XYZ file of C-alpha atoms in Angstrom:
574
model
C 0.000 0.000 0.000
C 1.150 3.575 -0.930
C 1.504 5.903 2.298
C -0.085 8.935 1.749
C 3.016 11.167 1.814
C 4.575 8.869 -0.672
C 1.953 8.796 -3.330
C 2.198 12.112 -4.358
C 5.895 12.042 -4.634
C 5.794 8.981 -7.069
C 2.917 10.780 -9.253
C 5.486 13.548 -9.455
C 8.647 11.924 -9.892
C 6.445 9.445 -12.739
C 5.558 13.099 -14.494
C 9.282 14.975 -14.336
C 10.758 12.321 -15.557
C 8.705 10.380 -17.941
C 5.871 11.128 -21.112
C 3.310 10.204 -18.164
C 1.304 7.055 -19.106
C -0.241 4.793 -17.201
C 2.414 2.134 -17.769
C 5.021 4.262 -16.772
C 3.224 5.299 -13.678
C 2.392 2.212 -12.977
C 5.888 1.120 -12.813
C 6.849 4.062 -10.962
C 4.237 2.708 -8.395
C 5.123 -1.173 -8.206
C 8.898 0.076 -7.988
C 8.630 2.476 -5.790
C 5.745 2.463 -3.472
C 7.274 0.911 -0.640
C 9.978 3.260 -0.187
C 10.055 6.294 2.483
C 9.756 9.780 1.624
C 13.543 10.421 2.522
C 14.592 7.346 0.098
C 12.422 8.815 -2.955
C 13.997 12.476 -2.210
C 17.306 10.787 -2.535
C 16.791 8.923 -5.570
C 15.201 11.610 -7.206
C 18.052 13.746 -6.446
C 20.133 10.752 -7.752
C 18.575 10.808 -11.121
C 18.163 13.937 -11.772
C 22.206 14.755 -10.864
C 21.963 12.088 -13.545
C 20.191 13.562 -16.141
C 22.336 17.176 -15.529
C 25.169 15.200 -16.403
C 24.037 14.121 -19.744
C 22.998 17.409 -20.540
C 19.240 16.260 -20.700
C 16.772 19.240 -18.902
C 14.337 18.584 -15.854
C 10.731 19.738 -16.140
C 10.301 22.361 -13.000
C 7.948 20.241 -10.244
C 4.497 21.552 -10.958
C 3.290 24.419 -9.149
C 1.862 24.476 -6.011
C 0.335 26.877 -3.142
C 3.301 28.886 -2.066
C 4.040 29.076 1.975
C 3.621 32.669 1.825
C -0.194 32.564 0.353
C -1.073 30.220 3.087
C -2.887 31.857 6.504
C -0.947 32.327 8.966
C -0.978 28.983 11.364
C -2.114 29.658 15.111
C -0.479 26.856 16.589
C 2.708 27.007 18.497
C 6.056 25.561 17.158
C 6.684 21.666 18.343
C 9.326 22.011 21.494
C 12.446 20.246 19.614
C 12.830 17.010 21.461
C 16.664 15.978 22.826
C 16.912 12.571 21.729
C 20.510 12.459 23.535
C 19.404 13.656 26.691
C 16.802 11.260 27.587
C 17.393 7.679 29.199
C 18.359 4.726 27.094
C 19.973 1.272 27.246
C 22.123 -1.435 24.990
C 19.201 -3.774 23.023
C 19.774 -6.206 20.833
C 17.194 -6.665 17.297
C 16.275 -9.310 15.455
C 14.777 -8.779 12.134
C 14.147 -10.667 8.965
C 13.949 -8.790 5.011
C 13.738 -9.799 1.473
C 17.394 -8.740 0.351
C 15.881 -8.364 -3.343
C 14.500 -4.792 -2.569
C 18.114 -3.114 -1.080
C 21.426 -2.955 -1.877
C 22.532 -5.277 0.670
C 22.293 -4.716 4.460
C 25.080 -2.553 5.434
C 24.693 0.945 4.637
C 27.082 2.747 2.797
C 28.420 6.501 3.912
C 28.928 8.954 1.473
C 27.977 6.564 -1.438
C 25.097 6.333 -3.479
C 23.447 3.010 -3.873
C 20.609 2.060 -6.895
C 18.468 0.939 -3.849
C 18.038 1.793 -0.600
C 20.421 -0.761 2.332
C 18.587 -2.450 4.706
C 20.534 -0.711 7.751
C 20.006 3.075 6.236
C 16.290 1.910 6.220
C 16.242 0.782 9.587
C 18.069 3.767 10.739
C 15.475 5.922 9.174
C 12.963 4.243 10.957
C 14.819 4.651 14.911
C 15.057 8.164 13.888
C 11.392 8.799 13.203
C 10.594 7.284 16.008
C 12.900 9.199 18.213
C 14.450 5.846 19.383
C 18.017 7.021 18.543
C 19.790 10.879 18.100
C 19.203 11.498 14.151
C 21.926 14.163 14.490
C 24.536 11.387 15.191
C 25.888 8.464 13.137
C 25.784 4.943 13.477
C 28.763 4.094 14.791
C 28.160 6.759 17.381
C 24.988 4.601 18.493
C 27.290 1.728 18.584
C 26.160 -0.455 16.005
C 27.059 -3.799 15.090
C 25.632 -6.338 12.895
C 26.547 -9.792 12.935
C 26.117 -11.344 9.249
C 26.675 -8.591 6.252
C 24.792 -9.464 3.502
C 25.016 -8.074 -0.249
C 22.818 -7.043 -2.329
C 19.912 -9.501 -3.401
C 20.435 -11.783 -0.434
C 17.835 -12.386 2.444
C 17.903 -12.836 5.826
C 15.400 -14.604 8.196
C 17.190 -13.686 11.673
C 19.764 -10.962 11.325
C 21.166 -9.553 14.506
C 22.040 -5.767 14.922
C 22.533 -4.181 18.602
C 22.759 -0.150 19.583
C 22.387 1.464 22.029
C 18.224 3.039 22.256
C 15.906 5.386 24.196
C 14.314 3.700 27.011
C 11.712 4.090 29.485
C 12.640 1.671 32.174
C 16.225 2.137 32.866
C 19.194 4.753 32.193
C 22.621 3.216 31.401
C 23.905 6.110 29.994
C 26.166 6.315 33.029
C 27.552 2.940 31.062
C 27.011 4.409 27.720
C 29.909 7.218 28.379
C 31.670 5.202 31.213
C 31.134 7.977 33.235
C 31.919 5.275 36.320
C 28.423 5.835 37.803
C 26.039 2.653 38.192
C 22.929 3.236 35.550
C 19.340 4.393 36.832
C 16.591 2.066 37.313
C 13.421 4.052 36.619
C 10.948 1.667 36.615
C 9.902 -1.731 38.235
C 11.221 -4.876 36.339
C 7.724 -6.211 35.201
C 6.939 -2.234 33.781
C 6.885 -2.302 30.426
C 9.360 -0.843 27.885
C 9.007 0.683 24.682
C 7.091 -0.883 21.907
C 10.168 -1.361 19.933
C 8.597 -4.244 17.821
C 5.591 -2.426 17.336
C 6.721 0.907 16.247
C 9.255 0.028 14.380
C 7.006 -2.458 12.025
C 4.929 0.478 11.352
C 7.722 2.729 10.084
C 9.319 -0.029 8.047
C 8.496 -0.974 4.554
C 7.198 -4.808 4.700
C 10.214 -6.366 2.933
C 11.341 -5.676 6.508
C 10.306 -6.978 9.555
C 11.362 -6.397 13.095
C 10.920 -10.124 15.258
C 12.036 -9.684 18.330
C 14.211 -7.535 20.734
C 16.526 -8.710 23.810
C 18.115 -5.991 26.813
C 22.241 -6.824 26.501
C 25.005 -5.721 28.182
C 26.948 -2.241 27.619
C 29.909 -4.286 25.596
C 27.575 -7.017 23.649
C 29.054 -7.184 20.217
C 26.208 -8.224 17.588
C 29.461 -9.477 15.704
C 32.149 -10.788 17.702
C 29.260 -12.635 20.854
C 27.364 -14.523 18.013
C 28.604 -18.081 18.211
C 27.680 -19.569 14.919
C 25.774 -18.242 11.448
C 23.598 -20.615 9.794
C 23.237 -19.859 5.761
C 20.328 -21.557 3.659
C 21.108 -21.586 -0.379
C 17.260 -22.658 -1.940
C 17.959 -24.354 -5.747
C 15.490 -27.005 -7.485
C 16.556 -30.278 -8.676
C 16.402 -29.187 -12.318
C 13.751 -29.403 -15.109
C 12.227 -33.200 -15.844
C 12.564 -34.679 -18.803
C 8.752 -33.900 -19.553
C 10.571 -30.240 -20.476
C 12.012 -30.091 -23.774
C 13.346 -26.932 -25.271
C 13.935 -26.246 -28.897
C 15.839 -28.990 -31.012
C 18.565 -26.851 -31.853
C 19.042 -25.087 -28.442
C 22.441 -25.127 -27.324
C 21.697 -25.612 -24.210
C 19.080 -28.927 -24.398
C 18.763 -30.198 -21.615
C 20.489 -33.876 -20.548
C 20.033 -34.224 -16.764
C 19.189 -33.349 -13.644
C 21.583 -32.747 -10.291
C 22.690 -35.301 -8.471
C 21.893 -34.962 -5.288
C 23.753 -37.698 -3.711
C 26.914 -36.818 -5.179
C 26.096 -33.266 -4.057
C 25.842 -34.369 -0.473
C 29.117 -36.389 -0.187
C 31.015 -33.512 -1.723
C 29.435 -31.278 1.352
C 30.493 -33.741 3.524
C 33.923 -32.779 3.122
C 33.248 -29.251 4.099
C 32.682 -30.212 7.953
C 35.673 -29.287 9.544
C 38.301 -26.551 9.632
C 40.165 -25.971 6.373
C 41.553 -23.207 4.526
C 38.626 -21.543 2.073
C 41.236 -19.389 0.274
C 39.957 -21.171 -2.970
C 36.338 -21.076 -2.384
C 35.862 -17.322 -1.741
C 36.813 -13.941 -3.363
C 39.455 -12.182 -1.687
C 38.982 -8.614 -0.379
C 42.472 -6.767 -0.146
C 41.310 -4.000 1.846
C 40.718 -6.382 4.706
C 43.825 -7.298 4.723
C 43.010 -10.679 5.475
C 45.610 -13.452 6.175
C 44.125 -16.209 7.937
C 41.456 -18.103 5.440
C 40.685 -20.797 7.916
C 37.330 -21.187 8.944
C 35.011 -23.967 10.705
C 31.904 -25.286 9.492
C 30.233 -27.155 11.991
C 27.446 -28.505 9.531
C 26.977 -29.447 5.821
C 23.751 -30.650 4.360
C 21.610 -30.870 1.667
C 17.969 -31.285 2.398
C 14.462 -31.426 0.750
C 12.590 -28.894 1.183
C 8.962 -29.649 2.128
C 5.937 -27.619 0.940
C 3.054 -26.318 3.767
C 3.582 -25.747 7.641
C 4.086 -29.164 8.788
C 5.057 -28.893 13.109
C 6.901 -32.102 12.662
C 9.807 -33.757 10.231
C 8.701 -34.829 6.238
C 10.903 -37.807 5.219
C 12.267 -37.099 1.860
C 10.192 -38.694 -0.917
C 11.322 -40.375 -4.349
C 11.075 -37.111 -6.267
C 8.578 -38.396 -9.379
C 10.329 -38.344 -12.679
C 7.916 -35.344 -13.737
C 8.424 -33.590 -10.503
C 10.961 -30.938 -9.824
C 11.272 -30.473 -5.834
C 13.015 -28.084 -4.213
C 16.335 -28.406 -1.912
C 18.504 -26.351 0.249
C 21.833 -26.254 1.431
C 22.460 -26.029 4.834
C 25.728 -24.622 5.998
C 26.757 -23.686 9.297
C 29.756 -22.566 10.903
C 31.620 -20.131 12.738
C 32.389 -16.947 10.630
C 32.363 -16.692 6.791
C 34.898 -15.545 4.561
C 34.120 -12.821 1.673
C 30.858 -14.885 -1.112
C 32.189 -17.868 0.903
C 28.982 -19.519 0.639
C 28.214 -18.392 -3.121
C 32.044 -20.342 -4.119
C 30.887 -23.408 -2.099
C 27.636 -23.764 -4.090
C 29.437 -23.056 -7.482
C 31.113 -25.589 -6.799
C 28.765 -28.049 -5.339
C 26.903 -27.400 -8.917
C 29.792 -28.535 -10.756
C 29.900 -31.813 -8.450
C 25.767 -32.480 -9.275
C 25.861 -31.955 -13.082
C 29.014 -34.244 -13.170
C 31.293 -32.327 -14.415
C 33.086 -32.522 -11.302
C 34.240 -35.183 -8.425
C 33.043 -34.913 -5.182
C 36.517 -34.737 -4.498
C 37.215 -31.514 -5.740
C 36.247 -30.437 -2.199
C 39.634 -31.994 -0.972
C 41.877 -30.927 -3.565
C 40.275 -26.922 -3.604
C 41.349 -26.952 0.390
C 44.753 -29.082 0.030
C 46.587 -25.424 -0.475
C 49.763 -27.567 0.398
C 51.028 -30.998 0.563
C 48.947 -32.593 3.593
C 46.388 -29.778 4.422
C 43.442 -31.841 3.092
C 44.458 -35.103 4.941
C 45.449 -33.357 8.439
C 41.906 -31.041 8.150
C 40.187 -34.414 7.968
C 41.856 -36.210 11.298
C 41.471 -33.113 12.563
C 38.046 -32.858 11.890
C 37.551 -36.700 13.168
C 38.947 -36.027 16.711
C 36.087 -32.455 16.964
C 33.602 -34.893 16.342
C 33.875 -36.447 19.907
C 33.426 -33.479 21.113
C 30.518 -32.792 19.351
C 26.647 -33.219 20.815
C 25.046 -35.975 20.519
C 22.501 -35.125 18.665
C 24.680 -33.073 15.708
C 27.192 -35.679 15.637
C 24.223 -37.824 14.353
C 23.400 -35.686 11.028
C 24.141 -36.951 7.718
C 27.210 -34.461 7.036
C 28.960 -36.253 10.039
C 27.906 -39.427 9.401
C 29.055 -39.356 5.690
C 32.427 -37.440 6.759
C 33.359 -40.305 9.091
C 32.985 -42.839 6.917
C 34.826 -41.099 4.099
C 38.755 -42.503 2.938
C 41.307 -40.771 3.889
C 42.773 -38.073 1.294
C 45.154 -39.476 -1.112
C 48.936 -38.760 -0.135
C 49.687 -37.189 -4.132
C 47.116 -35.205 -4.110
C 47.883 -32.110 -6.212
C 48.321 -28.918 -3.872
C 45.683 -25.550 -5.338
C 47.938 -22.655 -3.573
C 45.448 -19.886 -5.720
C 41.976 -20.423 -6.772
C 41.072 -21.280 -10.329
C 38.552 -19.417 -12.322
C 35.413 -20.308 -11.975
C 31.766 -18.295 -11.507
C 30.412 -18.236 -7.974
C 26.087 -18.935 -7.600
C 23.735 -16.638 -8.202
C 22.850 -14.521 -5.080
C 19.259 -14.275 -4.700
C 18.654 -17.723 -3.601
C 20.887 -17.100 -0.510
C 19.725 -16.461 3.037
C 21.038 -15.684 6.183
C 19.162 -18.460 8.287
C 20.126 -18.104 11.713
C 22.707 -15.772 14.076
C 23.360 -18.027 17.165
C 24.140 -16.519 20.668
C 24.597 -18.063 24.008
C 21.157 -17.801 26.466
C 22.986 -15.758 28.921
C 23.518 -12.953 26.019
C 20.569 -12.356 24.986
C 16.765 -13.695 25.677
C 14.538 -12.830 22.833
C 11.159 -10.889 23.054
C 8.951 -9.417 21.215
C 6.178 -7.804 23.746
C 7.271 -4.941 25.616
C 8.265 -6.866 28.665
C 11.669 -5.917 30.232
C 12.595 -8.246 32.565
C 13.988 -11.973 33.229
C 11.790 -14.082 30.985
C 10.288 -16.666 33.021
C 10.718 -20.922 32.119
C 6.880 -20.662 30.574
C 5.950 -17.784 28.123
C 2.357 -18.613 28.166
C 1.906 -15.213 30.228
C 3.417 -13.145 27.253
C 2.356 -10.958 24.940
C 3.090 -12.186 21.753
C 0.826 -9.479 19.664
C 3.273 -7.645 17.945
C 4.872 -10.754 16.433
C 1.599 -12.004 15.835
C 1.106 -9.023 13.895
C 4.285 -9.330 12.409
C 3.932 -12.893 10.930
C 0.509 -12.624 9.580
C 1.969 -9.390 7.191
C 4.993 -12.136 5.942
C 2.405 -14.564 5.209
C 0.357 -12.173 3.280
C 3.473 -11.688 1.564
C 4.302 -15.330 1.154
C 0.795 -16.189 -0.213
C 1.389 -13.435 -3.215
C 4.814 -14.622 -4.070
C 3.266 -18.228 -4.136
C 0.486 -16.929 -6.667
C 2.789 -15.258 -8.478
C 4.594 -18.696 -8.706
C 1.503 -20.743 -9.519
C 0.831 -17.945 -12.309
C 4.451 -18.553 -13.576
C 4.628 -22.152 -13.265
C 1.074 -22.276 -15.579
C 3.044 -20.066 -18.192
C 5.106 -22.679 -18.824
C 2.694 -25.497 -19.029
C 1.061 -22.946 -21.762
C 4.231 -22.723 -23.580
C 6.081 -26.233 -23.839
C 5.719 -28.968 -25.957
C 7.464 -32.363 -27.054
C 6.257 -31.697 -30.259
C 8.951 -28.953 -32.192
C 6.946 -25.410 -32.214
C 3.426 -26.637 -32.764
C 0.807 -25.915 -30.173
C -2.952 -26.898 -30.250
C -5.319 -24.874 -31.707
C -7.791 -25.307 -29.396
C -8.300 -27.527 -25.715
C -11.394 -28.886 -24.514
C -12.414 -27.584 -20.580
C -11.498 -31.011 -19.186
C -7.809 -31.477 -19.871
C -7.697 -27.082 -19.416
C -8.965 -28.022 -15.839
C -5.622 -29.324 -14.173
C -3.471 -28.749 -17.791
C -0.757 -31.367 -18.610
C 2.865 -31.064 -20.231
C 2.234 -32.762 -23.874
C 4.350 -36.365 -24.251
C 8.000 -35.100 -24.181
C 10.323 -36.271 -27.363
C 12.988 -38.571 -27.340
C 15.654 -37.769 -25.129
C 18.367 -40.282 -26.724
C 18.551 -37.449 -29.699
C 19.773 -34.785 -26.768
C 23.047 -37.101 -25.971
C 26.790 -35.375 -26.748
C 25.227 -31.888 -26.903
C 26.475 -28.678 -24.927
C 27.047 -29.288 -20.545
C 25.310 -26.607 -18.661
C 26.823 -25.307 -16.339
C 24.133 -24.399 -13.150
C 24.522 -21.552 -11.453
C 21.760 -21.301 -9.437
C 18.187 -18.980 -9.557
C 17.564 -20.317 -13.258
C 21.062 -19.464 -14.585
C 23.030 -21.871 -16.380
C 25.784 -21.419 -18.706
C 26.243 -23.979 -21.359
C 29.336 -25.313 -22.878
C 30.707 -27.713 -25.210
C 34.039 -28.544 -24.084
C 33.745 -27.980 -19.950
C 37.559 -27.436 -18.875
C 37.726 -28.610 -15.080
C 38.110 -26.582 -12.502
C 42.433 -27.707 -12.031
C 43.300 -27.227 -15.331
C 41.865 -23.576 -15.564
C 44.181 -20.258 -14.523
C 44.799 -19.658 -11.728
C 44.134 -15.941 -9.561
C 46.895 -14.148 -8.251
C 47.931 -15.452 -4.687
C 45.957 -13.318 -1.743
C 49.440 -12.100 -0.365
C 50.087 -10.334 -3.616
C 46.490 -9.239 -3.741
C 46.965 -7.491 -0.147
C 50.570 -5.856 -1.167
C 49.108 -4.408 -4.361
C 46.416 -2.731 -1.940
C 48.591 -1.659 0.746
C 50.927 0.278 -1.807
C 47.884 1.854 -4.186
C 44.832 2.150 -2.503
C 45.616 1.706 1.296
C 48.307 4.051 0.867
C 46.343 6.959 -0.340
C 43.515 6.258 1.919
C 46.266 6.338 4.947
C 47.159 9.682 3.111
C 43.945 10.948 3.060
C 43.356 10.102 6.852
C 46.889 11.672 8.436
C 46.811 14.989 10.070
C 48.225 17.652 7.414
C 51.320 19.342 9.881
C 51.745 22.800 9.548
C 54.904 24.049 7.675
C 58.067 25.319 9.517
């Protein structure tokens, strides 16, 4: 729904910039309409510093009542309000959004962005509602995320914390470590804020605040979250029922292979060195590529709201279910998780081992065999019950890694997944951190939360359900758009269908696949992308990327030199 400050902006920006029609303002509306007022200011301000450029000439806005012809107003000016001086503690939020609609999550200073971040439009939001000081910056708030996300990518329980206005106590004392003890205003069982509740009315809803939790003056959204738990969402691939064009390049000649997929994941549980299976940022400076994945699988992905466990069926050889990767672990290098799945693709359309997992993180002679003892002796350690997953199972009974195996120092070339089927699942925290809520309840959460006040998440979860149910519409809609277009039959369709078989339509009997054998590989790449290719080189015989030491010296003496230029004090001359 258009707000009503907003709907006269995108009628105006539809008419300045566009031959208004009702297509074009119709886009303008579908594009646009959930956006603030201060986001459309900014990107009309961003396209029209555009247009100057190009020399093209801005309609003037079209007129309207000046201030002066207006009566004078008898009402007093609003008292301004001191966000600053009034009492506040350390919170923690948790928040889900659909990462299609922003340029990532983390906002970006003194840049401009072709979409609004999620954390600029959160920001915008605490500001409105006087929850933070919107004549400071973030990092004066203290703010810390915990998983950065780019731009198409979702998350279902991002973490931030800051430090927020608050009715029930005063830490500010902590805040400025002033060394006084902070100022209990209210009674424990008082309630706070409606965080949850204002917020979600401020916020577009591709955004949705879930819960909040009190945290100590220190708590670190980033460096106190124990684990991050990514989802990556890909079908199994089109059924043989689907047959494109004769003469495609890319026909069609199998699906993934699942099983394959899920002993190459396997081999991800563990510590090893990822320096092959991410993208190396050089102004990080980063040295250390090891990281931990606690857990590795790939599961099916069952349809409804089912409050117990769906054994995986026999997908039906005109079926085309839906899976997900499940990987968890400790911290995440740079489109870590994008590299793995690349290369997880290659493993399920066969053009690579499962293997390949051992050899990308042998980066020298021994790695891959120590990482896997290694890995062996954490498993005792392990829980019970997440020593028992399939991952672990499959990476204990796994052979050891060959003695010759071929060392990858530097990553080879190869295209990481697409990003819009990736999700930040899960940011893990110990219970005595944090203690989710989303009522306005401040204190100790007791063992039963029948008592609560669950309203505002109520609220919350019926507008993401509205939104789910159009998305899954839209699907349906799409899905029948193919059943109108395809048929085993070259280019002819029917000329006409009688109402029984239009009922529940059917794909027509497919042609014969034998004719499809010896033509191009595709190469998946998740979200519907696949590149095809007739003579697939694998992945150790391609060129190799520059080493990341020589990546981080190249910085150091071009970039992070000027930027360390930039940031010295200029000392006055003798």
């Amino acid at each position: 729904m258009l707000r009503g400050a907003v709907k006269p902006l995108v009628r105006q920006f539809a008419r300045s910039h566009f031959t208004l029609r009702l297509p074009a303002y119709m886009h303008a509306r579908e594009k646009y309409g959930d956006w603030s007022r201060n986001q459309l200011l900014r990107r009309i301000a961003q396209l029209e510093g555009r247009a100057e450029s190009l020399g093209v000439d801005v309609p003037p806005p079209e007129s309207s009542p000046s201030a002066s012809d207006a009566p004078p107003s008898s009402k007093k000016p609003p008292r301004p309000y001191d966000v600053s001086a009034q009492p506040c503690r350390k919170v923690a939020l948790r928040f889900c959004y659909d990462g299609g609609s922003y340029s990532g999550l983390a906002a970006q200073v003194g840049q401009m962005t072709p979409l609004p971040t999620v954390e600029e439009t959160i920001w915008e939001a605490l500001c409105t509602a006087r929850l933070v000081d919107a004549t400071k910056s973030m990092e004066e708030a203290d703010w810390s995320r915990c998983g950065r996300t780019d731009a198409g990518v979702s998350a279902a329980g991002q973490v931030v914390a800051l430090w927020i206005r608050s009715r029930c106590v005063d830490e500010r004392p902590w805040r400025y470590k002033t060394g006084d003890e902070p100022i209990v205003l209210t009674d424990a069982s008082e309630e706070e804020l409606p965080y949850v509740a204002t917020l979600n009315r401020l916020l577009p809803p591709t955004i949705r605040i879930q819960a909040w939790s009190p945290v100590r003056p220190s708590f670190s959204a980033r460096f106190d979250c124990v684990y991050r738990h990514y989802k990556y969402f890909f079908t199994l691939g089109a059924p043989h029922t689907l047959t494109w064009q004769p003469e495609s390049p890319s026909q069609f000649v199998g699906r993934l292979d699942i099983e394959r997929m899920r002993d190459a994941a396997a081999r991800l549980v563990g510590e090893h060195d990822f320096r092959n299976m991410c993208k190396v940022d050089a102004s990080k400076q980063i040295t250390n590529f090891r990281r931990r994945i606690d857990g590795a699988t790939i599961d099916y992905v069952s349809h409804g709201w089912s409050d117990s466990e769906i054994p995986e069926p026999i997908p039906y050889r005109t079926d085309e279910p839906m899976y997900v990767l499940n990987l968890r672990g400790s911290a995440f290098l740079y489109h870590q998780v994008r590299h793995i799945m690349a290369v997880l693709f290659l493993v399920g359309a066969r053009l690579e081992e499962p293997s390949i997992i051992d050899e990308l993180v042998n980066v020298e002679t021994g790695a891959a065999a120590a990482d896997r003892v290694h890995a062996r002796q954490w498993l005792t350690s392990v829980e019970q019950e997440d020593a028992a997953t399939p991952d672990k199972m499959r990476m204990a009974s796994l052979a050891m890694p060959h003695d010759d195996m071929p060392t990858v120092e530097t990553r080879p070339t190869y295209e990481m997944a697409a990003d819009r089927p990736l999700m930040l699942w899960d940011c893990g925290f110990r219970p005595e951190q944090v203690s989710w809520r989303a009522s306005t309840y401040a204190g100790p959460l007791p063992a039963s939360a029948t008592c609560m006040d669950y309203t505002p998440s109520v609220r919350a979860l019926s507008q993401l359900h509205a939104l789910w149910t159009r998305e899954a519409i839209h699907t349906e809609l799409t899905r029948h758009l193919v059943l109108a277009s395809s048929t085993g039959h070259g280019t002819q369709l029917p000329a006409s269908t009688s109402f029984a078989r239009a009922r529940t339509p059917l794909v027509p009997a497919s042609a014969d696949m034998n004719e499809a054998t010896g033509r191009a590989h595709l190469v998946p790449l998740g979200n519907g992308v696949v590149r095809p290719t007739t003579r697939y080189k694998p992945l150790l015989s391609r060129p190799r990327d520059v080493s990341a030491e020589a990546k981080n010296q190249k910085w150091r003496e071009g970039k992070g030199r000027r930027r360390a230029e930039r940031r010295a004090p200029h000392s006055d001359p003798i």
